[in-house]
Amino acid sequence: MVDFAYVIAGSEATGGAGIQTDLKTFQELDTFGLGTITCIVSFDPKNSWGHRFVPVDPDVIADQIEAATSAYDLDVVKIGMLGTPATIDVVAHALAGQSWRHIVLDPVLICKGQEPGAALDTDQALRAQVLPRATVVTPNLFEAQILSGMDAIETVDDLAEAARRIADQGPRYVLAKGGVELPGDDAVDVLFDGSEVTVLRAPKIGGERVSGAGCTLAAALTAELAKGSSVVDAARRAKEFTGAAIAARVSGHLPFDAVRQGA
Ligand code: PXL
């Protein structure tokens, strides 16, 4: 038997984040991965590696989704970077067109290459059209602060409160990631299931953020859910897998390292 893991996300041309990372993770976790590309991000080495961002035509996104969902009976999907209100419209419409066992939303809110006004419209569209459909949402500290409307998140209790406030907006589960941003020796994430908070801890691996860690965590969660795990088991396994990918990181000419899956 084969389990299908599907992702709708952006391409990141250096292979550290985005759909490249998602598909590598799906492969490592013994699922058949397939993906729909929403946008193309090419970091610019001539401009401090800033983001160059090109959205894919919404009709082409719709065609890709039609191909994937017609080819196989998909019931678990990860949503990564969408990037524009037009993309969010087409993806939200497609999600509404069939039933899903799980929609895992990695709420990638900002992309440095975007004009701030456009980024705000995109954030609002994501909150209005995709967040309420998600069964699991995986915000990092910054995204948890924006989505919860809290002024600051400085402790694990604050992170749990943010997760509760985000769950009030529709998603059944919130996996809020403290990562290296919260003080202490452990990278702490909290999983809120609508009534209880489970705290997930692992020793921090260095103090710097590593590109692709968030994408890997949400993709590993998606693969484990595709294979039939419960959300709490999938979250624990995803955290372990991501820790190993951070430890096996690669360095190149970018100002940050990138995760390496399955090393
Ligand atoms: O890590 C967030 C992310 C997700 N998806 C794409 C990206 C990035 C960050 O650069 O480029 C396509």
mmCIF file of C-alpha atoms and ligand atoms in Angstrom:
data_model
loop_
_atom_site.group_PDB
_atom_site.id
_atom_site.type_symbol
_atom_site.label_atom_id
_atom_site.label_comp_id
_atom_site.label_asym_id
_atom_site.label_seq_id
_atom_site.Cartn_x
_atom_site.Cartn_y
_atom_site.Cartn_z
ATOM 1 C CA MET A 1 0.000 0.000 0.000
ATOM 2 C CA VAL A 2 1.193 3.516 -0.726
ATOM 3 C CA ASP A 3 0.284 6.682 1.153
ATOM 4 C CA PHE A 4 0.060 9.920 -0.816
ATOM 5 C CA ALA A 5 1.318 13.204 0.618
ATOM 6 C CA TYR A 6 0.356 16.311 -1.352
ATOM 7 C CA VAL A 7 1.703 19.848 -1.040
ATOM 8 C CA ILE A 8 0.632 23.183 -2.491
ATOM 9 C CA ALA A 9 3.570 25.569 -1.997
ATOM 10 C CA GLY A 10 6.226 27.792 -3.524
ATOM 11 C CA SER A 11 9.518 26.807 -5.125
ATOM 12 C CA GLU A 12 12.657 28.091 -3.368
ATOM 13 C CA ALA A 13 15.475 27.927 -5.882
ATOM 14 C CA THR A 14 18.333 27.043 -3.506
ATOM 15 C CA GLY A 15 16.575 23.870 -2.322
ATOM 16 C CA GLY A 16 16.567 24.772 1.366
ATOM 17 C CA ALA A 17 12.888 25.636 1.837
ATOM 18 C CA GLY A 18 9.591 25.480 -0.013
ATOM 19 C CA ILE A 19 8.303 22.632 -2.135
ATOM 20 C CA GLN A 20 11.792 21.159 -2.676
ATOM 21 C CA THR A 21 12.055 20.584 1.069
ATOM 22 C CA ASP A 22 8.501 19.259 1.276
ATOM 23 C CA LEU A 23 9.029 16.659 -1.431
ATOM 24 C CA LYS A 24 12.369 15.531 0.021
ATOM 25 C CA THR A 25 10.672 15.088 3.384
ATOM 26 C CA PHE A 26 7.767 13.139 1.882
ATOM 27 C CA GLN A 27 10.247 10.840 0.149
ATOM 28 C CA GLU A 28 12.285 10.231 3.294
ATOM 29 C CA LEU A 29 9.124 9.360 5.210
ATOM 30 C CA ASP A 30 8.039 6.677 2.744
ATOM 31 C CA THR A 31 5.145 8.473 1.138
ATOM 32 C CA PHE A 32 4.448 9.177 -2.522
ATOM 33 C CA GLY A 33 4.911 12.955 -2.728
ATOM 34 C CA LEU A 34 3.281 15.231 -5.250
ATOM 35 C CA GLY A 35 3.144 18.991 -5.415
ATOM 36 C CA THR A 36 1.531 22.063 -6.936
ATOM 37 C CA ILE A 37 3.761 25.136 -7.377
ATOM 38 C CA THR A 38 2.194 28.475 -6.390
ATOM 39 C CA CYS A 39 5.144 30.833 -6.852
ATOM 40 C CA ILE A 40 8.862 30.907 -7.542
ATOM 41 C CA VAL A 41 11.254 32.483 -5.042
ATOM 42 C CA SER A 42 14.840 33.064 -6.230
ATOM 43 C CA PHE A 43 17.126 34.645 -3.624
ATOM 44 C CA ASP A 44 19.269 37.397 -5.206
ATOM 45 C CA PRO A 45 22.995 37.032 -4.457
ATOM 46 C CA LYS A 46 23.573 40.549 -5.891
ATOM 47 C CA ASN A 47 21.127 42.053 -3.393
ATOM 48 C CA SER A 48 22.020 40.506 -0.003
ATOM 49 C CA TRP A 49 20.149 37.335 -1.000
ATOM 50 C CA GLY A 50 16.814 39.231 -0.866
ATOM 51 C CA HIS A 51 13.715 37.465 -2.182
ATOM 52 C CA ARG A 52 12.762 37.689 -5.849
ATOM 53 C CA PHE A 53 9.162 36.529 -6.005
ATOM 54 C CA VAL A 54 7.148 35.513 -9.089
ATOM 55 C CA PRO A 55 3.594 34.191 -8.662
ATOM 56 C CA VAL A 56 2.393 31.382 -10.927
ATOM 57 C CA ASP A 57 -0.679 32.269 -13.020
ATOM 58 C CA PRO A 58 -3.804 31.287 -11.027
ATOM 59 C CA ASP A 59 -5.147 29.269 -13.988
ATOM 60 C CA VAL A 60 -1.929 27.236 -14.022
ATOM 61 C CA ILE A 61 -2.259 26.624 -10.277
ATOM 62 C CA ALA A 62 -5.834 25.421 -10.831
ATOM 63 C CA ASP A 63 -4.637 23.112 -13.633
ATOM 64 C CA GLN A 64 -1.950 21.592 -11.402
ATOM 65 C CA ILE A 65 -4.455 20.974 -8.601
ATOM 66 C CA GLU A 66 -6.893 19.433 -11.066
ATOM 67 C CA ALA A 67 -4.191 17.098 -12.380
ATOM 68 C CA ALA A 68 -3.067 15.996 -8.913
ATOM 69 C CA THR A 69 -6.506 15.513 -7.382
ATOM 70 C CA SER A 70 -7.869 13.739 -10.460
ATOM 71 C CA ALA A 71 -4.906 11.372 -10.666
ATOM 72 C CA TYR A 72 -5.161 10.066 -7.079
ATOM 73 C CA ASP A 73 -7.606 10.012 -4.175
ATOM 74 C CA LEU A 74 -5.762 12.558 -2.032
ATOM 75 C CA ASP A 75 -7.021 13.266 1.474
ATOM 76 C CA VAL A 76 -4.078 14.937 3.240
ATOM 77 C CA VAL A 77 -2.531 18.170 1.980
ATOM 78 C CA LYS A 78 0.049 20.626 3.209
ATOM 79 C CA ILE A 79 -0.340 24.290 2.285
ATOM 80 C CA GLY A 80 2.908 26.273 2.227
ATOM 81 C CA MET A 81 3.635 29.669 0.709
ATOM 82 C CA LEU A 82 0.761 31.010 -1.391
ATOM 83 C CA GLY A 83 1.935 34.581 -1.906
ATOM 84 C CA THR A 84 -0.946 36.586 -3.439
ATOM 85 C CA PRO A 85 -4.692 37.066 -2.839
ATOM 86 C CA ALA A 86 -5.409 35.632 -6.330
ATOM 87 C CA THR A 87 -3.473 32.458 -5.449
ATOM 88 C CA ILE A 88 -5.277 32.192 -2.128
ATOM 89 C CA ASP A 89 -8.640 32.470 -3.927
ATOM 90 C CA VAL A 90 -7.851 29.651 -6.316
ATOM 91 C CA VAL A 91 -6.403 27.382 -3.606
ATOM 92 C CA ALA A 92 -9.285 28.042 -1.171
ATOM 93 C CA HIS A 93 -11.767 27.268 -3.944
ATOM 94 C CA ALA A 94 -9.986 24.012 -4.802
ATOM 95 C CA LEU A 95 -9.809 22.964 -1.138
ATOM 96 C CA ALA A 96 -13.572 23.500 -0.849
ATOM 97 C CA GLY A 97 -14.150 21.244 -3.876
ATOM 98 C CA GLN A 98 -13.486 17.976 -2.037
ATOM 99 C CA SER A 99 -13.303 16.673 1.502
ATOM 100 C CA TRP A 100 -9.933 16.328 3.242
ATOM 101 C CA ARG A 101 -8.969 14.253 6.253
ATOM 102 C CA HIS A 102 -6.271 16.828 7.026
ATOM 103 C CA ILE A 103 -5.295 20.239 5.713
ATOM 104 C CA VAL A 104 -1.970 21.226 7.292
ATOM 105 C CA LEU A 105 -1.367 24.965 6.955
ATOM 106 C CA ASP A 106 2.137 26.360 7.367
ATOM 107 C CA PRO A 107 1.097 30.031 7.527
ATOM 108 C CA VAL A 108 4.014 31.612 5.646
ATOM 109 C CA LEU A 109 2.956 35.214 6.144
ATOM 110 C CA ILE A 110 5.611 37.427 4.707
ATOM 111 C CA CYS A 111 8.125 37.285 1.950
ATOM 112 C CA LYS A 112 10.746 40.016 1.988
ATOM 113 C CA GLY A 113 10.497 40.620 -1.770
ATOM 114 C CA GLN A 114 6.884 41.727 -1.542
ATOM 115 C CA GLU A 115 5.647 45.280 -1.291
ATOM 116 C CA PRO A 116 4.267 45.731 2.303
ATOM 117 C CA GLY A 117 0.711 46.697 1.217
ATOM 118 C CA ALA A 118 0.462 43.594 -0.966
ATOM 119 C CA ALA A 119 1.810 41.434 1.864
ATOM 120 C CA LEU A 120 -0.908 42.727 4.197
ATOM 121 C CA ASP A 121 -3.680 41.884 1.701
ATOM 122 C CA THR A 122 -2.187 38.418 1.365
ATOM 123 C CA ASP A 123 -2.075 37.900 5.135
ATOM 124 C CA GLN A 124 -5.700 38.947 5.461
ATOM 125 C CA ALA A 125 -6.842 36.673 2.634
ATOM 126 C CA LEU A 126 -4.961 33.744 4.197
ATOM 127 C CA ARG A 127 -6.658 34.341 7.551
ATOM 128 C CA ALA A 128 -10.101 34.714 6.004
ATOM 129 C CA GLN A 129 -10.025 31.960 3.386
ATOM 130 C CA VAL A 130 -7.538 29.267 4.354
ATOM 131 C CA LEU A 131 -6.987 29.376 8.132
ATOM 132 C CA PRO A 132 -10.602 28.383 8.977
ATOM 133 C CA ARG A 133 -10.330 25.306 6.686
ATOM 134 C CA ALA A 134 -7.064 24.039 8.198
ATOM 135 C CA THR A 135 -7.222 21.054 10.532
ATOM 136 C CA VAL A 136 -3.665 21.746 11.755
ATOM 137 C CA VAL A 137 -1.812 25.068 11.571
ATOM 138 C CA THR A 138 1.910 25.350 12.339
ATOM 139 C CA PRO A 139 2.845 28.984 13.100
ATOM 140 C CA ASN A 140 6.347 29.976 14.200
ATOM 141 C CA LEU A 141 6.695 32.525 16.982
ATOM 142 C CA PHE A 142 6.305 35.530 14.690
ATOM 143 C CA GLU A 143 3.320 34.041 12.863
ATOM 144 C CA ALA A 144 1.740 33.007 16.180
ATOM 145 C CA GLN A 145 2.027 36.586 17.410
ATOM 146 C CA ILE A 146 0.421 38.018 14.263
ATOM 147 C CA LEU A 147 -2.366 35.412 14.066
ATOM 148 C CA SER A 148 -3.191 35.606 17.791
ATOM 149 C CA GLY A 149 -3.000 39.413 17.922
ATOM 150 C CA MET A 150 -0.833 39.192 21.044
ATOM 151 C CA ASP A 151 1.676 41.985 21.767
ATOM 152 C CA ALA A 152 4.491 39.632 22.706
ATOM 153 C CA ILE A 153 5.203 35.929 23.181
ATOM 154 C CA GLU A 154 7.983 35.488 25.710
ATOM 155 C CA THR A 155 7.196 32.268 27.578
ATOM 156 C CA VAL A 156 5.789 28.803 26.920
ATOM 157 C CA ASP A 157 2.564 29.925 28.620
ATOM 158 C CA ASP A 158 2.304 32.853 26.181
ATOM 159 C CA LEU A 159 2.821 30.429 23.287
ATOM 160 C CA ALA A 160 0.026 28.192 24.613
ATOM 161 C CA GLU A 161 -2.262 31.223 24.925
ATOM 162 C CA ALA A 162 -1.458 32.197 21.321
ATOM 163 C CA ALA A 163 -2.310 28.642 20.213
ATOM 164 C CA ARG A 164 -5.701 28.877 21.971
ATOM 165 C CA ARG A 165 -6.475 32.210 20.310
ATOM 166 C CA ILE A 166 -5.541 30.855 16.885
ATOM 167 C CA ALA A 167 -7.713 27.754 17.420
ATOM 168 C CA ASP A 168 -10.658 30.115 18.042
ATOM 169 C CA GLN A 169 -10.320 31.142 14.381
ATOM 170 C CA GLY A 170 -11.165 27.662 13.076
ATOM 171 C CA PRO A 171 -8.284 25.167 12.976
ATOM 172 C CA ARG A 172 -8.826 22.028 15.032
ATOM 173 C CA TYR A 173 -5.154 21.759 16.126
ATOM 174 C CA VAL A 174 -2.490 24.430 16.523
ATOM 175 C CA LEU A 175 1.184 23.436 16.657
ATOM 176 C CA ALA A 176 2.883 26.693 17.707
ATOM 177 C CA LYS A 177 6.674 26.608 17.415
ATOM 178 C CA GLY A 178 8.932 28.398 19.865
ATOM 179 C CA GLY A 179 12.004 27.005 18.084
ATOM 180 C CA VAL A 180 15.214 28.820 19.004
ATOM 181 C CA GLU A 181 13.320 32.070 19.635
ATOM 182 C CA LEU A 182 12.158 31.391 23.196
ATOM 183 C CA PRO A 183 14.821 31.556 25.947
ATOM 184 C CA GLY A 184 16.141 28.314 27.460
ATOM 185 C CA ASP A 185 18.117 25.240 26.407
ATOM 186 C CA ASP A 186 15.199 23.476 24.731
ATOM 187 C CA ALA A 187 13.348 24.179 21.496
ATOM 188 C CA VAL A 188 9.773 24.119 22.773
ATOM 189 C CA ASP A 189 6.634 23.713 20.678
ATOM 190 C CA VAL A 190 3.072 23.496 21.961
ATOM 191 C CA LEU A 191 0.255 21.478 20.467
ATOM 192 C CA PHE A 192 -3.270 22.639 21.342
ATOM 193 C CA ASP A 193 -6.060 20.222 20.395
ATOM 194 C CA GLY A 194 -9.033 22.400 21.300
ATOM 195 C CA SER A 195 -8.965 21.467 24.967
ATOM 196 C CA GLU A 196 -5.480 20.378 26.067
ATOM 197 C CA VAL A 197 -1.985 21.692 25.555
ATOM 198 C CA THR A 198 0.857 19.199 24.969
ATOM 199 C CA VAL A 199 4.358 20.641 25.313
ATOM 200 C CA LEU A 200 6.987 19.138 22.995
ATOM 201 C CA ARG A 201 10.629 19.697 23.923
ATOM 202 C CA ALA A 202 13.981 18.859 22.374
ATOM 203 C CA PRO A 203 17.430 20.312 23.110
ATOM 204 C CA LYS A 204 18.204 23.300 20.854
ATOM 205 C CA ILE A 205 20.692 22.545 18.088
ATOM 206 C CA GLY A 206 22.675 25.797 17.867
ATOM 207 C CA GLY A 207 21.096 29.191 18.405
ATOM 208 C CA GLU A 208 20.509 30.217 14.805
ATOM 209 C CA ARG A 209 17.459 29.627 12.672
ATOM 210 C CA VAL A 210 18.097 27.179 9.848
ATOM 211 C CA SER A 211 16.315 27.636 6.524
ATOM 212 C CA GLY A 212 13.632 25.077 5.800
ATOM 213 C CA ALA A 213 13.085 23.876 9.381
ATOM 214 C CA GLY A 214 9.473 25.095 9.458
ATOM 215 C CA CYS A 215 8.722 23.649 6.011
ATOM 216 C CA THR A 216 10.263 20.323 7.056
ATOM 217 C CA LEU A 217 8.264 20.125 10.278
ATOM 218 C CA ALA A 218 4.928 20.764 8.546
ATOM 219 C CA ALA A 219 5.829 18.390 5.694
ATOM 220 C CA ALA A 220 6.864 15.607 8.093
ATOM 221 C CA LEU A 221 3.623 16.120 10.021
ATOM 222 C CA THR A 222 1.722 15.842 6.733
ATOM 223 C CA ALA A 223 3.527 12.628 5.740
ATOM 224 C CA GLU A 224 2.867 11.028 9.136
ATOM 225 C CA LEU A 225 -0.810 12.027 8.963
ATOM 226 C CA ALA A 226 -0.995 10.586 5.433
ATOM 227 C CA LYS A 227 0.276 7.287 6.888
ATOM 228 C CA GLY A 228 -2.500 7.343 9.487
ATOM 229 C CA SER A 229 -0.872 8.692 12.663
ATOM 230 C CA SER A 230 -2.781 10.750 15.209
ATOM 231 C CA VAL A 231 -1.908 14.449 15.249
ATOM 232 C CA VAL A 232 0.024 14.198 18.523
ATOM 233 C CA ASP A 233 2.087 11.217 17.327
ATOM 234 C CA ALA A 234 2.666 12.914 13.956
ATOM 235 C CA ALA A 235 3.832 16.090 15.737
ATOM 236 C CA ARG A 236 6.321 14.165 17.918
ATOM 237 C CA ARG A 237 7.712 12.250 14.950
ATOM 238 C CA ALA A 238 7.899 15.459 12.858
ATOM 239 C CA LYS A 239 9.862 17.220 15.600
ATOM 240 C CA GLU A 240 12.359 14.340 15.771
ATOM 241 C CA PHE A 241 12.739 14.261 11.986
ATOM 242 C CA THR A 242 13.244 18.049 11.834
ATOM 243 C CA GLY A 243 15.832 17.955 14.627
ATOM 244 C CA ALA A 244 17.835 15.400 12.643
ATOM 245 C CA ALA A 245 17.534 17.535 9.483
ATOM 246 C CA ILE A 246 18.762 20.609 11.401
ATOM 247 C CA ALA A 247 21.704 18.638 12.829
ATOM 248 C CA ALA A 248 22.639 17.457 9.300
ATOM 249 C CA ARG A 249 22.421 21.003 7.877
ATOM 250 C CA VAL A 250 24.355 22.160 4.799
ATOM 251 C CA SER A 251 26.328 25.412 4.437
ATOM 252 C CA GLY A 252 27.125 27.218 1.221
ATOM 253 C CA HIS A 253 27.395 30.871 0.227
ATOM 254 C CA LEU A 254 24.036 31.882 1.689
ATOM 255 C CA PRO A 255 24.010 33.827 4.981
ATOM 256 C CA PHE A 256 22.186 30.907 6.639
ATOM 257 C CA ASP A 257 22.424 27.114 6.662
ATOM 258 C CA ALA A 258 19.730 24.847 5.213
ATOM 259 C CA VAL A 259 18.188 21.664 6.571
ATOM 260 C CA ARG A 260 19.141 18.296 5.062
ATOM 261 C CA GLN A 261 16.547 15.549 5.275
ATOM 262 C CA GLY A 262 17.349 11.944 5.904
ATOM 263 C CA ALA A 263 21.142 12.211 6.240
HETATM 264 O O1 PXL B 1 10.622 29.080 4.862
HETATM 265 C C1 PXL B 1 9.560 29.768 4.352
HETATM 266 C C2 PXL B 1 9.463 29.654 2.863
HETATM 267 C C3 PXL B 1 8.465 28.864 2.334
HETATM 268 N N1 PXL B 1 8.294 28.735 1.009
HETATM 269 C C4 PXL B 1 9.105 29.371 0.134
HETATM 270 C C5 PXL B 1 10.143 30.182 0.593
HETATM 271 C C6 PXL B 1 10.331 30.327 1.998
HETATM 272 C C7 PXL B 1 11.422 31.151 2.497
HETATM 273 O O2 PXL B 1 12.236 31.655 1.792
HETATM 274 O O3 PXL B 1 10.943 30.803 -0.275
HETATM 275 C C8 PXL B 1 8.878 29.199 -1.327
#
